[in-house]
PDB file of C-alpha atoms in Angstrom:
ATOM      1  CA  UNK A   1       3.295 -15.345 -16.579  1.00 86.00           C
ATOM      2  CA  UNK A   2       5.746 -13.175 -17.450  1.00 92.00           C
ATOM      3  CA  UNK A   3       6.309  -9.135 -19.443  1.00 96.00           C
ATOM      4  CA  UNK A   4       7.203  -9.354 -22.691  1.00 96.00           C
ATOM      5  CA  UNK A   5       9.767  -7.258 -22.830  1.00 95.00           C
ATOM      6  CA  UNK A   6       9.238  -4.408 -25.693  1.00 97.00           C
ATOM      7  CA  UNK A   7       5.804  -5.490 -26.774  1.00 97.00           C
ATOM      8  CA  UNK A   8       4.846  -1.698 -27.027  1.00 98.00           C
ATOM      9  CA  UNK A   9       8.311  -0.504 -28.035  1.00 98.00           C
ATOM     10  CA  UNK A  10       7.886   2.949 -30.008  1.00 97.00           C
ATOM     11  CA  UNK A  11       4.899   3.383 -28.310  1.00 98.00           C
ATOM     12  CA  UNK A  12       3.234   5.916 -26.028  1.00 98.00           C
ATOM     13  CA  UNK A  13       2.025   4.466 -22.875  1.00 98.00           C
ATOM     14  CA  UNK A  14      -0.536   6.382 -20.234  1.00 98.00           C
ATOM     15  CA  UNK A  15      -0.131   5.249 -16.910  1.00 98.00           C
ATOM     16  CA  UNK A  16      -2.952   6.451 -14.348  1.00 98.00           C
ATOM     17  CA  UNK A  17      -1.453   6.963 -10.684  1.00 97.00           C
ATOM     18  CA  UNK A  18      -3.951   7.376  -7.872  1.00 95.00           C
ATOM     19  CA  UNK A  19      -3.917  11.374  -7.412  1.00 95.00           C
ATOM     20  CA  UNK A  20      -7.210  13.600  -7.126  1.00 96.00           C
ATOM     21  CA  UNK A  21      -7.054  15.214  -9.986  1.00 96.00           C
ATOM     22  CA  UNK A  22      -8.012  12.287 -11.754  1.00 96.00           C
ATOM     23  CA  UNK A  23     -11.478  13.467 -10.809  1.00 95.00           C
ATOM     24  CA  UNK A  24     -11.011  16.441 -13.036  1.00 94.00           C
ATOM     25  CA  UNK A  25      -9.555  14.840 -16.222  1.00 96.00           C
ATOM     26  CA  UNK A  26     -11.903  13.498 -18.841  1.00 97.00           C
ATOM     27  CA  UNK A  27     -10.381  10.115 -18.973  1.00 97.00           C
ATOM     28  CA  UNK A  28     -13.434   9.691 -21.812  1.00 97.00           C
ATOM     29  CA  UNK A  29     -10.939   9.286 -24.611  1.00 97.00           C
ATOM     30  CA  UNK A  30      -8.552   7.020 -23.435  1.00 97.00           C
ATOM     31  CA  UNK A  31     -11.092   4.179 -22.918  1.00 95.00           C
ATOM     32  CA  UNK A  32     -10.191   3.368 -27.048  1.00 96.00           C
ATOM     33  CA  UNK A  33      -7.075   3.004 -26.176  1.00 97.00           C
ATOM     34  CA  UNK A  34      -7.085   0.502 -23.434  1.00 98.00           C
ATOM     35  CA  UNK A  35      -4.474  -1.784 -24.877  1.00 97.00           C
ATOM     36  CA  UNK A  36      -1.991   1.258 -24.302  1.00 98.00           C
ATOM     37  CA  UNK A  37      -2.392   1.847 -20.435  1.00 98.00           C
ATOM     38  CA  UNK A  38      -1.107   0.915 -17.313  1.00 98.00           C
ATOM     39  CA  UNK A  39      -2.898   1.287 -13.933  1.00 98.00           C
ATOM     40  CA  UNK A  40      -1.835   1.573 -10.743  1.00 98.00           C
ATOM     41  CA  UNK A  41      -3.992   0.412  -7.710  1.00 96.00           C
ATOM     42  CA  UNK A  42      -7.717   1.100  -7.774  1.00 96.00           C
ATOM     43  CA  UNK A  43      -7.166   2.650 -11.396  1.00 97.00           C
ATOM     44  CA  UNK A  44      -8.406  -0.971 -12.726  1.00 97.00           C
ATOM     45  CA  UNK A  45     -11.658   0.452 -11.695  1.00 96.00           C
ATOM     46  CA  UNK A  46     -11.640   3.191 -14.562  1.00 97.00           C
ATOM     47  CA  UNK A  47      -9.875   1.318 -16.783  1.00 98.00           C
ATOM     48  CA  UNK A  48     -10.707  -2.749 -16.904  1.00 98.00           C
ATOM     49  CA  UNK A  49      -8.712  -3.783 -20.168  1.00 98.00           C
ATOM     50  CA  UNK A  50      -5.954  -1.897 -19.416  1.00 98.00           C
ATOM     51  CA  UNK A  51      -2.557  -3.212 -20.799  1.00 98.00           C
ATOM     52  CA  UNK A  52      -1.355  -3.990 -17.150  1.00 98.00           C
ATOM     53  CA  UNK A  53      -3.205  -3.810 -13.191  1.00 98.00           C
ATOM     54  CA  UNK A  54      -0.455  -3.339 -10.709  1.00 98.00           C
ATOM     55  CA  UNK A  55       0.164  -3.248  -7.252  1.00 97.00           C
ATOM     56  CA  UNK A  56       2.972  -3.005  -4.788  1.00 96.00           C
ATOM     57  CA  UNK A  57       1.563  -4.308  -1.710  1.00 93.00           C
ATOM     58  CA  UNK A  58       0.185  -7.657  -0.419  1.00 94.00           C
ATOM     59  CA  UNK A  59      -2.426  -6.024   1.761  1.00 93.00           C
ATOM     60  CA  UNK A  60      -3.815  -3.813  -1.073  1.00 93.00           C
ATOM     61  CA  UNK A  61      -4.667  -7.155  -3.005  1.00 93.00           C
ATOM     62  CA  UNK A  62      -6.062  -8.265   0.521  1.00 92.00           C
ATOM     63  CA  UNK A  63      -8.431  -5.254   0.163  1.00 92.00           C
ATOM     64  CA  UNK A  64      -9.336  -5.753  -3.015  1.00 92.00           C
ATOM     65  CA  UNK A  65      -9.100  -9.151  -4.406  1.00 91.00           C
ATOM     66  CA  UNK A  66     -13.032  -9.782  -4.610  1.00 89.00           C
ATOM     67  CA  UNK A  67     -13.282  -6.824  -7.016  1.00 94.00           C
ATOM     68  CA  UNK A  68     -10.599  -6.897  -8.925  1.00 95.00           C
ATOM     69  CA  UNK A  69     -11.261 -10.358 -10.268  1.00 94.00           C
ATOM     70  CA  UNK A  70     -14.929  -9.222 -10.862  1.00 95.00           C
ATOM     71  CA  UNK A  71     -13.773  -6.355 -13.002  1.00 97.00           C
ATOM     72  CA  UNK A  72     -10.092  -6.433 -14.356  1.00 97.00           C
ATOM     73  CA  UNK A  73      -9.835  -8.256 -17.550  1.00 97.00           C
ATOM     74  CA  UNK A  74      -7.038  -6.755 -19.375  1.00 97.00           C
ATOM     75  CA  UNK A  75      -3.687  -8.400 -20.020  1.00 97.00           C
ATOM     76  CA  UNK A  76      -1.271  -8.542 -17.223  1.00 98.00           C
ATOM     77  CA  UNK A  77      -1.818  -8.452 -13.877  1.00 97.00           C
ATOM     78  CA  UNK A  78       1.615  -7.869 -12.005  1.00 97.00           C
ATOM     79  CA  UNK A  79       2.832  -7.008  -8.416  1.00 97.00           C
ATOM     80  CA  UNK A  80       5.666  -6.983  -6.225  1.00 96.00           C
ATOM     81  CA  UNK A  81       3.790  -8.466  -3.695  1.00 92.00           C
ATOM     82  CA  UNK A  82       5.300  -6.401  -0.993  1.00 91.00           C
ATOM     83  CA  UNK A  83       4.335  -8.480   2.626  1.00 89.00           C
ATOM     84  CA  UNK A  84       3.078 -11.489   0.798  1.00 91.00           C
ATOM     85  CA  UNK A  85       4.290 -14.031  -1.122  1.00 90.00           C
ATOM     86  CA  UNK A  86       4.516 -15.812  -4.758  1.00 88.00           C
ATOM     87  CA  UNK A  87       2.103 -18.275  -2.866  1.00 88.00           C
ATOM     88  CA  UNK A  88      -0.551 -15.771  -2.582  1.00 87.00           C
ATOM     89  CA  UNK A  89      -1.010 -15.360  -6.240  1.00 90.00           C
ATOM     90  CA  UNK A  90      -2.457 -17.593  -8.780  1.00 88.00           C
ATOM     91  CA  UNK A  91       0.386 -18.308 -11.819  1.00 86.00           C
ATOM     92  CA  UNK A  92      -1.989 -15.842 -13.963  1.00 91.00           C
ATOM     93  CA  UNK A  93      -0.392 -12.899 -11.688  1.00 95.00           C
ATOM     94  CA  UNK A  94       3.371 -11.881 -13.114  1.00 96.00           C
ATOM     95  CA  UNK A  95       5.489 -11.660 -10.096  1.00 95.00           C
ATOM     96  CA  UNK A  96       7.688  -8.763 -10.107  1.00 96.00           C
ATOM     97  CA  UNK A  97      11.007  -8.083  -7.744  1.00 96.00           C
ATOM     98  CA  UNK A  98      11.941  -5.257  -6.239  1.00 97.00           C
ATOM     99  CA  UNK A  99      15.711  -4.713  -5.545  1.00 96.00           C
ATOM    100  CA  UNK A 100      15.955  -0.747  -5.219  1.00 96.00           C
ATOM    101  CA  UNK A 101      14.092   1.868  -4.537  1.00 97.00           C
ATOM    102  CA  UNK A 102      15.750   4.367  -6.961  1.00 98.00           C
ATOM    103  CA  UNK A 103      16.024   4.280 -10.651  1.00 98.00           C
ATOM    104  CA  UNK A 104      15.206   2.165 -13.313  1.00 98.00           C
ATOM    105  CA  UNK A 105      15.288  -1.972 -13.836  1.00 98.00           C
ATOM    106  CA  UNK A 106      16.356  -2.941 -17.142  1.00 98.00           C
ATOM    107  CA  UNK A 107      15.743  -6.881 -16.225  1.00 98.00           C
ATOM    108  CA  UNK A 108      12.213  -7.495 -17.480  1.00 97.00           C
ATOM    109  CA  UNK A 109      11.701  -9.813 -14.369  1.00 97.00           C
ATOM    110  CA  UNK A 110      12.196  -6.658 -11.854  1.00 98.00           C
ATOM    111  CA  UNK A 111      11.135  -2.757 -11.175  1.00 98.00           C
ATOM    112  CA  UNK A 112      12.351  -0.366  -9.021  1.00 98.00           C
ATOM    113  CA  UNK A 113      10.367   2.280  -6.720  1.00 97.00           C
ATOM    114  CA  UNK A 114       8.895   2.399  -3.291  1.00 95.00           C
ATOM    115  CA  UNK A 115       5.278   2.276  -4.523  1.00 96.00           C
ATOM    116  CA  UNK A 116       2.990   1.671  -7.428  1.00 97.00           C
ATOM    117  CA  UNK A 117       3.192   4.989  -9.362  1.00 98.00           C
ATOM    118  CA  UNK A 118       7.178   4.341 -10.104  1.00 98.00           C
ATOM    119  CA  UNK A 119       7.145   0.871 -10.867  1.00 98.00           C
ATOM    120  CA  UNK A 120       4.737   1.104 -13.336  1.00 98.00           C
ATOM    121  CA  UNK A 121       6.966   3.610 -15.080  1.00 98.00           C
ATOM    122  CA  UNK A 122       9.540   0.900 -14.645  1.00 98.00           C
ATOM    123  CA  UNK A 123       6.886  -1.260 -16.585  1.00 98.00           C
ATOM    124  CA  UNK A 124       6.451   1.505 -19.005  1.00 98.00           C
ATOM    125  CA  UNK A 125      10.229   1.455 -20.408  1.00 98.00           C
ATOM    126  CA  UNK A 126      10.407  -2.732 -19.546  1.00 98.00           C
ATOM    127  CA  UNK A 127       7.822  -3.117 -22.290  1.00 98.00           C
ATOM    128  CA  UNK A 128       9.848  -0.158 -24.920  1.00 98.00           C
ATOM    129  CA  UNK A 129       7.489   2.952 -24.649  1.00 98.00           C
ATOM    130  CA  UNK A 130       9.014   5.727 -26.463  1.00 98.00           C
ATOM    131  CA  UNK A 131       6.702   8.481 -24.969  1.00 98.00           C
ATOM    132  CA  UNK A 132       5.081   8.279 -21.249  1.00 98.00           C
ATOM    133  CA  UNK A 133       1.927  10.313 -20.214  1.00 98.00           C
ATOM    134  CA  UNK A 134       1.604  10.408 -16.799  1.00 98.00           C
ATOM    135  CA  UNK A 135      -2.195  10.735 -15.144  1.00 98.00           C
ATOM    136  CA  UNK A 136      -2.794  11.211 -11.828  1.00 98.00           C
ATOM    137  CA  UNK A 137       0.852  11.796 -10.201  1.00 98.00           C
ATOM    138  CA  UNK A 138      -0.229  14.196  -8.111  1.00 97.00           C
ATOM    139  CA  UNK A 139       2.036  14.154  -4.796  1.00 97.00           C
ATOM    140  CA  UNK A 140      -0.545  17.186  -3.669  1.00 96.00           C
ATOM    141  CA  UNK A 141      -4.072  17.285  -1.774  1.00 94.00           C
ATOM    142  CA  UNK A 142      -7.292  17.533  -3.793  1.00 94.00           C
ATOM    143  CA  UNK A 143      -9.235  20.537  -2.929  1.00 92.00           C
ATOM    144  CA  UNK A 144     -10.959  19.133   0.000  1.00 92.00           C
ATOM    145  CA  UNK A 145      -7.937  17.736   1.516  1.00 91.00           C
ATOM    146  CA  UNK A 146      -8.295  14.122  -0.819  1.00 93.00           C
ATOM    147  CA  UNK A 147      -5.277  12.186  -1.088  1.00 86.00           C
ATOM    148  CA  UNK A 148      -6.858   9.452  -3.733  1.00 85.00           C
ATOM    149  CA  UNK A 149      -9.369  10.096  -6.327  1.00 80.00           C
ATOM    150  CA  UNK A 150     -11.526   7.470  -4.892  1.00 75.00           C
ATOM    151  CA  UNK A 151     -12.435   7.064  -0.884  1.00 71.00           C
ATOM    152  CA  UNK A 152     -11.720   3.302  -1.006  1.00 73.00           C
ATOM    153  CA  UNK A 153      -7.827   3.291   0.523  1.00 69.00           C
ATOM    154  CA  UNK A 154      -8.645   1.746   3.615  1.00 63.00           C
ATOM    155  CA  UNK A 155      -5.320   3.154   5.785  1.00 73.00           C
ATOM    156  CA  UNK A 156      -4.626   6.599   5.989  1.00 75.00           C
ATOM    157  CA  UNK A 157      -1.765   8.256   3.378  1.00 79.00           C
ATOM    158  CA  UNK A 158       1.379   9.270   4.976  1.00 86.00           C
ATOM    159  CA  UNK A 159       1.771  12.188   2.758  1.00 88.00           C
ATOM    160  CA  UNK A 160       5.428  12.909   4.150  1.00 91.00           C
ATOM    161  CA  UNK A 161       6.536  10.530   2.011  1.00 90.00           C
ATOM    162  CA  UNK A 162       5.348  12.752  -0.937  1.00 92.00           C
ATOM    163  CA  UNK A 163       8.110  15.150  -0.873  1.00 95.00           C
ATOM    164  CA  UNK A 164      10.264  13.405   2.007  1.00 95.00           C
ATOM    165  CA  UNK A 165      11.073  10.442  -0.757  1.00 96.00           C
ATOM    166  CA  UNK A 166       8.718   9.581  -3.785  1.00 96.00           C
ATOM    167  CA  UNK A 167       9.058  12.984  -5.623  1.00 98.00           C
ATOM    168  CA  UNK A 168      13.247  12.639  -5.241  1.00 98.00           C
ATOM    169  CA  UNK A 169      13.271   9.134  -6.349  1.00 98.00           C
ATOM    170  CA  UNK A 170      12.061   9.880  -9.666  1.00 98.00           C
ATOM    171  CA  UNK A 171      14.460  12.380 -10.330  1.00 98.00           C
ATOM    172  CA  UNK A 172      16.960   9.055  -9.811  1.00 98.00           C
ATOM    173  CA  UNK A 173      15.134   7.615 -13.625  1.00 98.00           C
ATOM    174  CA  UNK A 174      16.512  10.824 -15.719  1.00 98.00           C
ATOM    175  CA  UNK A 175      19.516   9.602 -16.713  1.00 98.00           C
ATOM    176  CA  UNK A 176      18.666   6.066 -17.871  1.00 98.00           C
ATOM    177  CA  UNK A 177      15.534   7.421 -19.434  1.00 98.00           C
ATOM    178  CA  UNK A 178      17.670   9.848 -21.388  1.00 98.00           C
ATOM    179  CA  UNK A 179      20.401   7.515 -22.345  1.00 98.00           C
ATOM    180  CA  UNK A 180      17.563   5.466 -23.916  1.00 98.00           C
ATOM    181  CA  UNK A 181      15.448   8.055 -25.898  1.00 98.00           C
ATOM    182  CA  UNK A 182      12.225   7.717 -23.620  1.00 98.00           C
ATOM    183  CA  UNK A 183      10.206  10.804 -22.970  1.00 98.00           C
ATOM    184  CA  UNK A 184       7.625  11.226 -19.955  1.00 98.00           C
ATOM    185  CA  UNK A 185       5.405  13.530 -19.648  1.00 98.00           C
ATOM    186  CA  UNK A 186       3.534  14.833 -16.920  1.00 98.00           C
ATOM    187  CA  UNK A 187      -0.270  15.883 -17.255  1.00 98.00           C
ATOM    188  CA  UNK A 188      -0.908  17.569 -14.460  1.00 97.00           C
ATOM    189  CA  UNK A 189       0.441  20.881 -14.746  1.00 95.00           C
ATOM    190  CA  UNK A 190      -0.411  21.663 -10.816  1.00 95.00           C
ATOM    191  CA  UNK A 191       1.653  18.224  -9.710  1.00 97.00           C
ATOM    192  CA  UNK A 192       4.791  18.848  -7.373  1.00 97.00           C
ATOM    193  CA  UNK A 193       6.319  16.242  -9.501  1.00 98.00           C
ATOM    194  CA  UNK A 194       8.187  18.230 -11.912  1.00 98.00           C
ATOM    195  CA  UNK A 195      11.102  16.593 -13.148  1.00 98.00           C
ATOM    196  CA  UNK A 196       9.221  15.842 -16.247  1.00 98.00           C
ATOM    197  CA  UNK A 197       7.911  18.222 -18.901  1.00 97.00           C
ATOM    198  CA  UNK A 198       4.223  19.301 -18.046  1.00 98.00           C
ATOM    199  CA  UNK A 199       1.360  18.966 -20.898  1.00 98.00           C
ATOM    200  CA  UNK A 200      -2.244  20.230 -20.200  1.00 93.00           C
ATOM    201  CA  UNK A 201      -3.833  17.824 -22.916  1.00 96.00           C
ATOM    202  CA  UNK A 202      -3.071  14.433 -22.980  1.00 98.00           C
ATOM    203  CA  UNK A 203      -5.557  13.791 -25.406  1.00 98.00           C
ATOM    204  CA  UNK A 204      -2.538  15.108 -28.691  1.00 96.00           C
ATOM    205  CA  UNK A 205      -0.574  11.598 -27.578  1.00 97.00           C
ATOM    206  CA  UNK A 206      -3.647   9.109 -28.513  1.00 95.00           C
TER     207      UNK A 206
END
């Protein structure tokens, strides 16, 4: 299986990171619009007909194959399959490369990023999205010291890598995202990611 690349083009795509404050969005509204989201990780859970489930890392599917294909039943499932291989997918799963960290891949068979939350925005302009609304990019604790907005990661975060290199490396999608008229938006106004224009209701993009 394979993207289709610009099957949403004009669109506005949610994609719903991993981030506390997930806990204190009502995410109510956006189940009518499944067909225009993109989850990252354990977001399948809150969203199972989501446009695309994706994952970066072998061992994350490891943790949660069982569920996912008792749940997830939405179009794509993708990964980059990070410490696996293509052997340890069925051919329903779309394969992804990686070949840089920073930036943006405009080959429909690739993303770029260190982790889930970037590459799905890679996914996001891949499949034409005019106007990205961010959920969940939090790069901050929750207010009991939470990391996820679930308790299921099994392996603690290293949070250095918040500010040390997954906050900079989006910085490194401005100019491509400019040159090409796409728009992100970040809906968590508290986020330390804050290279994109902050809206407090998602809810005027559905």
């Amino acid at each position: 299986m394979q993207l289709e690349k610009d099957l949403c083009k004009g669109q506005t795509l949610f994609l719903i990171g991993g981030g506390p404050s997930l806990k204190t969005v009502d995410l109510e509204p956006l189940k009518q619009h499944q067909d225009r989201i993109i989850v990252a990780n354990n977001a399948y859970k809150l969203f199972p007909n989501a446009l695309v489930a994706h994952h970066a890392d072998f061992v994350w599917w490891e943790w949660n194959a069982l569920s996912f294909e008792e749940t997830f039943n939405g179009k794509y499932r993708t990964t980059t399959g990070a410490g696996g291989s293509k052997n340890c997918y069925t051919k329903e799963w779309c394969w992804l490369r990686k070949p840089k960290e920073e930036g943006l891949s405009k080959d429909i068979t690739a993303v770029h990023g260190m982790h889930a939350g970037h590459q799905i925005l890679n996914i996001a302009y891949l499949l034409g999205a005019k106007r990205i609304v961010l959920l969940g990019y939090d790069f901050n604790f929750g207010p009991s010291g939470e990391t996820q907005w679930h308790a299921d990661h099994q392996r603690e975060t290293n949070t250095s890598l918040w500010k040390e290199k997954m906050v900079p490396l989006f910085n490194t999608t401005l100019k491509t995202l400019s040159e090409d008229g796409v728009t992100v938006y970040n809906a968590n106004p508290n986020s330390e990611l804050k290279c994109y224009e902050f809206i407090k209701d998602y809810t005027e993009f559905l």
